[in-house]
Coordinates of C-alpha atoms and ligand atoms in Angstrom, one line a residue:
M1 CA 33.5 2.5 -12.5
K2 CA 30.1 3.0 -11.2
Q3 CA 27.9 5.9 -12.3
E4 CA 26.7 8.1 -9.5
L5 CA 22.9 8.8 -9.7
E6 CA 21.0 11.5 -7.8
A7 CA 18.2 9.3 -6.7
N8 CA 17.0 7.0 -4.0
L9 CA 17.5 3.6 -5.7
L10 CA 15.5 1.5 -3.2
S11 CA 13.2 0.2 -5.9
P12 CA 10.8 -1.4 -7.1
L13 CA 8.1 -0.8 -4.7
P14 CA 4.5 -2.2 -4.8
V15 CA 1.8 0.2 -5.9
V16 CA -0.8 0.5 -3.3
L17 CA -4.1 2.3 -3.0
V18 CA -4.5 3.8 0.4
G19 CA -8.1 4.4 1.5
A20 CA -9.7 6.7 4.0
M21 CA -13.2 8.1 4.8
V22 CA -13.4 11.7 3.9
G23 CA -16.7 13.4 4.9
G24 CA -18.3 10.0 5.3
R25 CA -17.3 8.9 1.7
P26 CA -14.5 6.4 0.8
N27 CA -11.5 8.1 -1.1
Y28 CA -8.5 6.2 -2.6
L29 CA -5.2 7.5 -3.7
V30 CA -2.0 5.8 -5.1
I31 CA 0.9 5.6 -2.8
G32 CA 4.2 4.5 -4.2
Y33 CA 6.6 5.5 -1.3
I34 CA 5.4 2.9 1.3
S35 CA 7.3 0.3 3.3
P36 CA 6.6 -2.2 6.1
F37 CA 8.2 -1.1 9.3
D38 CA 8.9 -2.7 12.7
F39 CA 9.2 -6.2 11.0
G40 CA 5.8 -5.7 9.4
R41 CA 3.8 -4.8 12.5
Y42 CA 3.5 -1.2 11.0
V43 CA 3.5 0.5 7.6
F44 CA 5.1 3.8 6.9
F45 CA 4.3 6.0 3.9
S46 CA 4.9 9.5 2.4
L47 CA 1.8 11.7 2.1
Y48 CA 1.7 15.2 0.6
K49 CA -0.2 17.5 2.9
K50 CA -2.3 18.8 0.0
R51 CA -3.8 15.3 -0.6
Y52 CA -7.5 15.1 -0.2
T53 CA -7.1 11.6 1.4
R54 CA -5.2 13.3 4.3
I55 CA -8.3 14.9 5.6
G56 CA -9.9 11.6 6.3
I57 CA -6.7 10.1 7.8
Q58 CA -6.4 13.0 10.2
E59 CA -10.1 13.0 11.1
N60 CA -10.4 9.2 11.7
R61 CA -6.8 8.3 12.5
T62 CA -7.4 5.2 10.4
F63 CA -6.7 4.2 6.9
S64 CA -6.4 1.1 4.6
V65 CA -3.7 -0.3 2.4
N66 CA -5.0 -2.2 -0.6
I67 CA -2.8 -4.0 -3.3
P68 CA -4.3 -3.7 -6.7
S69 CA -3.6 -6.3 -9.4
E70 CA -2.7 -5.7 -13.0
N71 CA -6.2 -5.8 -14.1
L72 CA -6.9 -2.6 -12.0
L73 CA -4.3 -0.5 -13.9
A74 CA -6.9 1.8 -15.3
E75 CA -8.5 2.5 -11.9
V76 CA -4.9 3.0 -10.5
E77 CA -4.2 5.6 -13.3
I78 CA -7.3 7.5 -12.0
C79 CA -6.5 7.2 -8.3
G80 CA -3.0 8.4 -8.9
T81 CA -3.9 11.4 -10.9
K82 CA -7.3 12.7 -9.9
S83 CA -8.1 14.2 -6.6
G84 CA -11.1 13.3 -4.5
R85 CA -11.7 17.0 -4.4
D86 CA -12.8 16.8 -8.1
V87 CA -13.8 13.2 -8.7
D88 CA -15.7 10.7 -6.6
K89 CA -13.2 7.8 -6.5
G90 CA -15.3 5.9 -4.1
T91 CA -17.5 4.9 -7.1
L92 CA -14.6 3.1 -8.9
F93 CA -14.8 0.0 -6.4
E94 CA -16.9 -1.9 -4.1
T95 CA -16.0 -0.8 -0.5
F96 CA -16.1 -3.0 2.5
L97 CA -15.4 -2.2 6.2
G98 CA -13.5 -4.2 8.8
E99 CA -12.9 -4.1 12.5
L100 CA -12.0 -0.3 12.5
E101 CA -15.1 0.6 10.6
T102 CA -13.6 3.9 9.4
A103 CA -10.9 2.4 7.1
P104 CA -12.7 1.7 3.7
M105 CA -11.2 -1.3 1.8
I106 CA -11.4 -2.3 -1.8
R107 CA -13.1 -5.5 -2.6
E108 CA -11.6 -5.8 -6.1
C109 CA -8.0 -5.9 -4.5
H110 CA -6.8 -9.3 -3.5
I111 CA -5.0 -7.9 -0.4
N112 CA -6.2 -5.4 2.2
M113 CA -5.1 -4.2 5.5
E114 CA -6.7 -1.9 8.0
C115 CA -4.5 0.4 10.0
E116 CA -4.5 2.7 12.9
V117 CA -2.5 5.8 12.8
A118 CA 0.4 5.5 15.3
E119 CA 2.4 8.6 14.5
I120 CA 2.6 11.4 11.9
L121 CA 6.0 12.9 11.1
D122 CA 6.1 16.5 9.8
Y123 CA 8.4 16.8 6.9
G124 CA 7.4 20.1 5.4
Q125 CA 5.3 19.6 2.4
N126 CA 5.1 16.0 3.3
E127 CA 4.1 13.8 6.2
G128 CA 5.4 10.5 7.2
I129 CA 2.4 8.4 8.2
I130 CA 3.1 5.4 10.5
G131 CA 0.2 3.1 10.8
R132 CA -0.2 0.0 13.0
V133 CA -1.5 -2.9 11.0
I134 CA -4.7 -4.0 12.8
K135 CA -6.0 -6.7 10.4
S136 CA -5.0 -8.1 7.1
Y137 CA -7.3 -9.8 4.5
A138 CA -6.7 -11.8 1.3
D139 CA -8.9 -13.4 -1.2
P140 CA -9.1 -17.1 -0.8
E141 CA -7.9 -17.8 -4.3
C142 CA -4.6 -16.2 -3.3
V143 CA -4.1 -18.4 -0.2
V144 CA -2.5 -21.9 -0.6
D145 CA -2.4 -24.1 2.5
G146 CA -3.1 -21.0 4.7
K147 CA -0.3 -18.9 3.2
L148 CA -0.5 -16.1 0.8
D149 CA 0.9 -17.0 -2.7
M150 CA 2.1 -13.7 -4.2
R151 CA 2.1 -15.2 -7.7
K152 CA -1.7 -15.2 -7.5
V153 CA -1.9 -11.5 -6.5
H154 CA -0.3 -10.0 -9.7
P155 CA 0.8 -6.8 -7.9
I156 CA 1.8 -3.8 -9.8
L157 CA 5.4 -2.8 -9.2
W158 CA 6.6 0.8 -9.5
A159 CA 10.2 1.4 -10.2
T160 CA 11.5 4.6 -8.6
G161 CA 14.9 6.2 -8.8
G162 CA 14.5 7.7 -12.2
D163 CA 12.8 4.8 -14.0
F164 CA 9.2 5.6 -12.8
N165 CA 7.5 2.7 -14.9
Y166 CA 5.2 0.0 -13.8
Y167 CA 6.4 -3.6 -13.9
R168 CA 4.9 -7.1 -13.1
L169 CA 6.3 -9.7 -10.6
G170 CA 8.5 -12.2 -12.1
E171 CA 8.8 -15.9 -11.1
R172 CA 9.5 -17.4 -7.8
I173 CA 13.2 -18.2 -7.5
G174 CA 13.7 -19.2 -3.9
E175 CA 13.0 -22.6 -2.2
E176 CA 9.5 -23.2 -1.0
E177 CA 7.6 -23.6 2.3
D178 CA 10.2 -24.3 4.9
S179 CA 12.7 -21.8 3.7
A180 CA 10.1 -19.1 3.7
D181 CA 9.3 -19.7 7.3
Q182 CA 13.0 -19.8 8.1
Q183 CA 13.6 -16.5 6.3
E184 CA 10.8 -14.9 8.1
A185 CA 12.2 -16.1 11.5
D186 CA 15.7 -14.8 10.6
A187 CA 14.4 -11.4 9.6
D188 CA 12.7 -10.8 12.9
P189 CA 14.9 -11.8 15.8
E190 CA 12.0 -11.5 18.3
H191 CA 10.4 -14.5 16.6
Ligands
FMN1 C1 2.9 5.7 -9.1 C2 2.4 6.8 -8.2 C3 2.9 7.0 -6.9 C4 2.4 7.9 -6.1 N1 2.9 8.0 -4.8 C5 2.4 9.0 -4.0 C6 3.0 9.1 -2.6 O1 3.9 8.2 -2.1 N2 2.6 10.0 -1.8 C7 1.6 10.9 -2.2 O2 1.3 11.9 -1.5 N3 1.1 10.9 -3.5 C8 1.5 9.9 -4.3 N4 1.1 9.8 -5.7 C9 0.1 10.9 -6.0 C10 -1.4 10.7 -5.6 O3 -1.8 9.4 -5.8 C11 -2.3 11.6 -6.4 O4 -1.9 13.0 -6.3 C12 -3.8 11.5 -6.2 O5 -4.5 12.0 -7.2 C13 -4.1 12.1 -4.8 O6 -5.5 11.8 -4.5 P1 -6.4 12.7 -3.4 O7 -6.2 14.2 -3.6 O8 -7.8 12.2 -3.6 O9 -5.9 12.2 -2.0 C14 1.4 8.9 -6.5 C15 0.9 8.7 -7.8 C16 1.3 7.7 -8.6 C17 0.8 7.6 -10.0

């Protein structure tokens, strides 16, 4: 017999740092509830309306998604517990800008994406932010033969559904190169 749990068990999820310019200063917060959407062309995440970062997302209609590695756990703790209203979180990292110019990205994160707001869904105390991915960046040491190798990124995984602890990525168990291309093609019927 299975045990029924009152939880959304779609887990684990990667911890990301979402960045926005608030009053001309970069601000970063931890987002756990985030997902690729429309076969990766968009990202979709949950944002409480009270978040300081929301001010910048509303103002500029842009934001960034940065994937911190395990070595940034202390900074993640700060970005996930302290508000930009009280702490200048822009000083924790070196910020760089890309094409959009208003989506601050974190140099210390191996992976960065700049996004443009496509739609905002009103969910009471929360909003669902849908952003179109405009450009993606990776540190060269994480790229092998022109492709991202996730084993070099060391992302922090967050278990939801009642666990709520951080984990690290395990070993690669699938076949290499060709099958990865095939799996991507299978996942998106348009390609
Ligand atoms: C693991 C983890 C996941 C989180 N996920 C979300 C989330 O999905 N949406 C959200 O609004 N806040 C989330 N938070 C909380 C914010 O990161 C936190 O309240 C932050 O201090 C807000 O910063 P700001 O006020 O500068 O925007 C999460 C925090 C942690 C530690």
